[in-house]
Coordinates of C-alpha atoms and ligand atoms in Angstrom, one line a residue:
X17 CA -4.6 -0.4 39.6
X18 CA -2.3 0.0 36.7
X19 CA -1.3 1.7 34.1
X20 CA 0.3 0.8 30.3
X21 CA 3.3 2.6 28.5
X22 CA 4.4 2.2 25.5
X23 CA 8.4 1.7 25.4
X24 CA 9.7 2.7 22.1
X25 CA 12.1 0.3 20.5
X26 CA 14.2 -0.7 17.4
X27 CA 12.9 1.4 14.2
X28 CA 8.9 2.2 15.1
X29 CA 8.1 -1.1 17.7
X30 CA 6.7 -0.4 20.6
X31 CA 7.2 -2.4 24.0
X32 CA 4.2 -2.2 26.2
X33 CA 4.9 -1.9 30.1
X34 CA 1.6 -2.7 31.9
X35 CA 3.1 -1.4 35.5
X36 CA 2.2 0.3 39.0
X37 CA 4.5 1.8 40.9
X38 CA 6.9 -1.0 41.9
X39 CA 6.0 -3.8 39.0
X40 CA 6.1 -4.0 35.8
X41 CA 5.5 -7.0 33.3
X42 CA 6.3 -6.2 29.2
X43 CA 5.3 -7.2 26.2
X44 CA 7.1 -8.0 23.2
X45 CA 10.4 -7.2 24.0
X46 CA 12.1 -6.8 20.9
X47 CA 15.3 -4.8 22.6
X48 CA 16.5 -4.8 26.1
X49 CA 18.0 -1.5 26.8
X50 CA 15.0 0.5 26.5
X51 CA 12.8 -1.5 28.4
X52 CA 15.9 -1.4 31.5
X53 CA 16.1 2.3 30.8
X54 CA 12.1 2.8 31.8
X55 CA 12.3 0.3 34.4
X56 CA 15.4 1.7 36.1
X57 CA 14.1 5.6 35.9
X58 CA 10.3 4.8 37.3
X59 CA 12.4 2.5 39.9
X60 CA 10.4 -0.8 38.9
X61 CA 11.1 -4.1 39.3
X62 CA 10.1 -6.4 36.3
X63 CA 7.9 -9.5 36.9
X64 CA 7.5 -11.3 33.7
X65 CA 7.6 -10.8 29.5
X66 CA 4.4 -11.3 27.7
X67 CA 5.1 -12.9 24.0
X68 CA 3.0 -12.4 21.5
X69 CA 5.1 -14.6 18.6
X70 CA 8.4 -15.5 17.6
X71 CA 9.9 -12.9 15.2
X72 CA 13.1 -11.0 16.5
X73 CA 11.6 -7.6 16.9
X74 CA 9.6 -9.3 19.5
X75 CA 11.8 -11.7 21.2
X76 CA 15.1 -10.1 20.5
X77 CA 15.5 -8.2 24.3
X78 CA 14.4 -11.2 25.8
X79 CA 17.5 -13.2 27.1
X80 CA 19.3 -9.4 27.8
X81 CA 16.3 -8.7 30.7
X82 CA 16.3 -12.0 31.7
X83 CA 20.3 -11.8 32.7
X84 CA 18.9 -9.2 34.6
X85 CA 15.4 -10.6 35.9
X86 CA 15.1 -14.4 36.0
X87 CA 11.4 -13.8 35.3
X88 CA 8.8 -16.4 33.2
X89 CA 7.8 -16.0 29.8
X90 CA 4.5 -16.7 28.4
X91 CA 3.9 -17.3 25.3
X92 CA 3.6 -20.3 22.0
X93 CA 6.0 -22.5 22.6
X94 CA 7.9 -22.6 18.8
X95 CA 11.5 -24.1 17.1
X96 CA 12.6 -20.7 16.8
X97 CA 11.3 -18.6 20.1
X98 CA 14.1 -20.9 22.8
X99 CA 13.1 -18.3 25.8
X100 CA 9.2 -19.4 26.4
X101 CA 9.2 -21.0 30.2
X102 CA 5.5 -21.1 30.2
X103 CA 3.6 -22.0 27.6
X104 CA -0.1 -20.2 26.3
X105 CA -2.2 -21.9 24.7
X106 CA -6.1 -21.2 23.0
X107 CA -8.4 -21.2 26.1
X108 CA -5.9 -21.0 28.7
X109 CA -6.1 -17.9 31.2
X110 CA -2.8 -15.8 32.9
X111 CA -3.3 -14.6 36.3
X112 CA -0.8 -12.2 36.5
X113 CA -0.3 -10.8 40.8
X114 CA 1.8 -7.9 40.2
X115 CA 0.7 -5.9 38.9
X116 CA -3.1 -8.1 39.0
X117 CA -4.5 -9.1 36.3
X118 CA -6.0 -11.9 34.2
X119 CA -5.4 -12.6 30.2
X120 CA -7.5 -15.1 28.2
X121 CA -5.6 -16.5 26.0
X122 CA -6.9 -17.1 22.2
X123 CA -4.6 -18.3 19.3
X124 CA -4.7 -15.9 16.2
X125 CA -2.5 -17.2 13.4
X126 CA -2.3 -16.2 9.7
X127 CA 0.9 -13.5 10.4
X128 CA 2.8 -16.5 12.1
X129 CA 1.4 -19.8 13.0
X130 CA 2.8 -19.3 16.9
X131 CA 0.6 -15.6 17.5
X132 CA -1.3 -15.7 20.2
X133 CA -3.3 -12.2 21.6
X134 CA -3.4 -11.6 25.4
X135 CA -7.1 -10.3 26.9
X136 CA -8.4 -8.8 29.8
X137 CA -11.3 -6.5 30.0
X138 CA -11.0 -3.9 27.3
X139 CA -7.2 -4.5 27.2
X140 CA -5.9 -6.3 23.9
X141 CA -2.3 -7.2 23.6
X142 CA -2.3 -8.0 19.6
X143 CA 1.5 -8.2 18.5
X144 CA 1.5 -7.7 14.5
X145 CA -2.2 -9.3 13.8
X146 CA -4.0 -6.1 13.7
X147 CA -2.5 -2.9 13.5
X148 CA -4.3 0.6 13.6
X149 CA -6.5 0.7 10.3
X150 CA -3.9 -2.4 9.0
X151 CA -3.1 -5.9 9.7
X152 CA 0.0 -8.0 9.8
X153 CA 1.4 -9.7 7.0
X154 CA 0.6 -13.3 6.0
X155 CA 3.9 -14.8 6.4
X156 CA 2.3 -18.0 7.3
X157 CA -1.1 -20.0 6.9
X158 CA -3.3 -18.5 4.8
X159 CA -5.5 -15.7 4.2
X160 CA -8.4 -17.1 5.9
X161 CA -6.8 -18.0 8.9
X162 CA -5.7 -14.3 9.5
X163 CA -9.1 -12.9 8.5
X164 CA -10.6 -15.7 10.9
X165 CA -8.1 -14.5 13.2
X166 CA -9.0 -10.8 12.4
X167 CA -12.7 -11.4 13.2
X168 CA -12.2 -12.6 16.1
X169 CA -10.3 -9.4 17.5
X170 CA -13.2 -7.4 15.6
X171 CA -15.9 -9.3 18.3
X172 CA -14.3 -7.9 21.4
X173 CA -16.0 -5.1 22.7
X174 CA -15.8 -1.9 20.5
X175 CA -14.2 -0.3 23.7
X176 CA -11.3 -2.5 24.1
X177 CA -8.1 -0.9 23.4
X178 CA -6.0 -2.3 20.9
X179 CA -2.4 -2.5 22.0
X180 CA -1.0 -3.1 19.0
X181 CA 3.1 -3.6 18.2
X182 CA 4.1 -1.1 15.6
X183 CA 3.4 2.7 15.4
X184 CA 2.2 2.2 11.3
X185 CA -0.9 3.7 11.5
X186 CA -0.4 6.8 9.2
X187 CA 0.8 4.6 6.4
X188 CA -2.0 2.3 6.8
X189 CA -4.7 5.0 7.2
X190 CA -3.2 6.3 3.1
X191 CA -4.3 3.0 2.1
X192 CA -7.0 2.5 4.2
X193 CA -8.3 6.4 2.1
X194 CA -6.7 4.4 -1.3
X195 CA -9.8 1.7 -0.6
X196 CA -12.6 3.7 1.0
X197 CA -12.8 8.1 0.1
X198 CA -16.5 8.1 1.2
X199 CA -16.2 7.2 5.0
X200 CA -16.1 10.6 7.5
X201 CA -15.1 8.1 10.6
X202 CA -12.1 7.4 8.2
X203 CA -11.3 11.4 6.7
X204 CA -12.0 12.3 11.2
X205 CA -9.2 9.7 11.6
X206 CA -6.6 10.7 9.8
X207 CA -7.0 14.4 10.4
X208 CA -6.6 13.1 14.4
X209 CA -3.4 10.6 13.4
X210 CA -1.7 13.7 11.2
X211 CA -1.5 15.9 14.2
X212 CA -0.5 13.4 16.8
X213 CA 2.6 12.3 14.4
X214 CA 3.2 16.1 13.8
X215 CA 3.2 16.4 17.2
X216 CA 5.9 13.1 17.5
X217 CA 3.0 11.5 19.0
X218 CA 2.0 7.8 19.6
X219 CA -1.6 6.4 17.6
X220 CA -1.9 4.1 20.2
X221 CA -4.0 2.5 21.6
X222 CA -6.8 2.5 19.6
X223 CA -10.0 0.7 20.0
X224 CA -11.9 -2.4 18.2
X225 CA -14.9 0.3 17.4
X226 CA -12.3 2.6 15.8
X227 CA -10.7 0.3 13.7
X228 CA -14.6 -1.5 12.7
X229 CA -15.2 1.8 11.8
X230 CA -12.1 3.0 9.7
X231 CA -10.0 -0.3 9.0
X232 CA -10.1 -2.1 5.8
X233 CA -9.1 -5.4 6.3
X234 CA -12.3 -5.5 9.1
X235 CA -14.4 -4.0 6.5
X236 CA -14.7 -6.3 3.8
X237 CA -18.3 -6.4 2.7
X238 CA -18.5 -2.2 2.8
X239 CA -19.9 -1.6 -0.8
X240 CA -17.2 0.9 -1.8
X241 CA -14.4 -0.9 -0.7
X242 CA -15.5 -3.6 -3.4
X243 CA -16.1 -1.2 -6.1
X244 CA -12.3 -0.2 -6.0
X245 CA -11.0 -3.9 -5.9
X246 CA -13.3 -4.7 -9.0
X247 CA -11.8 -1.3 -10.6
X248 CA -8.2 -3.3 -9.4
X249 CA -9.2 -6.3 -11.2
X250 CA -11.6 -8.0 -8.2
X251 CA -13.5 -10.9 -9.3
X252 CA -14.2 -12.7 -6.0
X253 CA -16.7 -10.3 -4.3
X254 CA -16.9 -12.9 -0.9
X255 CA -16.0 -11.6 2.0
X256 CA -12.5 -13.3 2.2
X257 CA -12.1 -12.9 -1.4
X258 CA -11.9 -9.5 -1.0
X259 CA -9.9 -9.6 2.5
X260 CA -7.7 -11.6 0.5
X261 CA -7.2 -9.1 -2.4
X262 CA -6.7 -6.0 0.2
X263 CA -3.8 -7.6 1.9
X264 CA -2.4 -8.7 -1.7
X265 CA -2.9 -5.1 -3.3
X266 CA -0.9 -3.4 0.4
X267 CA 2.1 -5.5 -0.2
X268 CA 2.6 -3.7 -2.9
X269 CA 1.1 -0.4 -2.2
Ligands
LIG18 ZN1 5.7 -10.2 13.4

């Protein structure tokens, strides 16, 4: 048995710890002397660093823990991420011994070409691809690739929990209420987020049915969220038209 922590880190990342009482393996390291501070006050030792993708609020602890730990590194290999040992790739599986357990692998690009989302039953590690009720940005690829990439998060089981990078979800959730006012799982949502972050609380995890049911960017052929592109100028009513036009319209939001 196990249990997952988030480690807060750098502005509003979070660094999950999946550990037991002696091991721990991270994710997304994106600063080193947080994740030592949590492993030196539960007395753990660290096993290995689960990557996600490249960028530096990710990666940027990395070389620091490993000074400390000579431990491997899964991830995409990439130009720019030098501290992947052992590479991931679409299809492959992670048998991870301490603390046990196994990650499918799948490749999910369209916020970086290198993401890559860890799996295990009703676990999902998801780095910046989805967020709660948001998704990353499409730094690279295109907007079909990350809605691909969305959709296939969005088959997983509605009870998987989504272990997701940043804590954003209250901005996301005004836009998410911007796009859709009609939708009680939605208004029930952000009445629960409001008094967890008044209470300095983490969103997190949430699950796949939760964000089906109150996310945007996986609900791209609801009726209303249409209507308010097409009063934003929408003229491309496909689905990925209109995924394409949501993420356009938050960059700017
Ligand atoms: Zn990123």
């Amino acid at each position: 048995m196990f249990d997952i922590t988030a480690i807060p880190a750098l502005k509003d990342n979070y660094i999950w710890a999946i550990h037991d009482d002696r091991h721990a393996v991270v994710v997304d390291p994106g600063e080193a002397a947080p994740v030592l501070a949590f492993l030196n006050a539960r007395g753990l030792q660290l096993d290995a660093i689960l990557c996600t993708h490249r960028h530096a609020d990710h990666i940027g602890g990395i070389a620091k823990l490993r000074e400390v730990y000579n431990v491997p590194v899964y991830g995409r290999r990439h130009p720019n991420n030098p501290h992947i040992t052992d590479e991931l790739r679409e299809g492959d599986r992670l048998k991870l011994a301490m603390p046990n357990i196994e990650f499918d692998i799948i490749e999910i690009p369209g916020h970086v070409d290198d993401h890559i989302a860890f799996i295990a039953p009703e676990i999902l590690f998801c780095g910046d691809v989805l967020f709660g009720a948001g998704c990353g940005r499409n730094f690279e690829g295109t907007p079909a690739q990350l809605h691909h990439s969305l959709q296939r998060l969005a088959s997983l089981p509605g009870t998987t929990r989504v272990y997701c990078a940043h804590e954003y979800t209250a901005a996301n959730l005004r836009f998410a209420l911007a796009c859709e006012q009609d939708n009680p799982a939605l208004n029930q949502r952000i009445a629960a987020t409001q008094q967890l972050r008044a209470a300095n609380q983490i969103t997190l995890p949430s699950t796949i049915a939760l964000e089906k049911a109150t996310n945007p960017f996986l609900r791209c052929t609801q009726q209303e969220i249409i209507r308010t592109l097409q009063q934003h100028g929408l003229t491309d009513t496909s689905e990925l038209g209109v995924f394409t036009a949501l993420r356009e319209w938050k960059n700017h939001f």
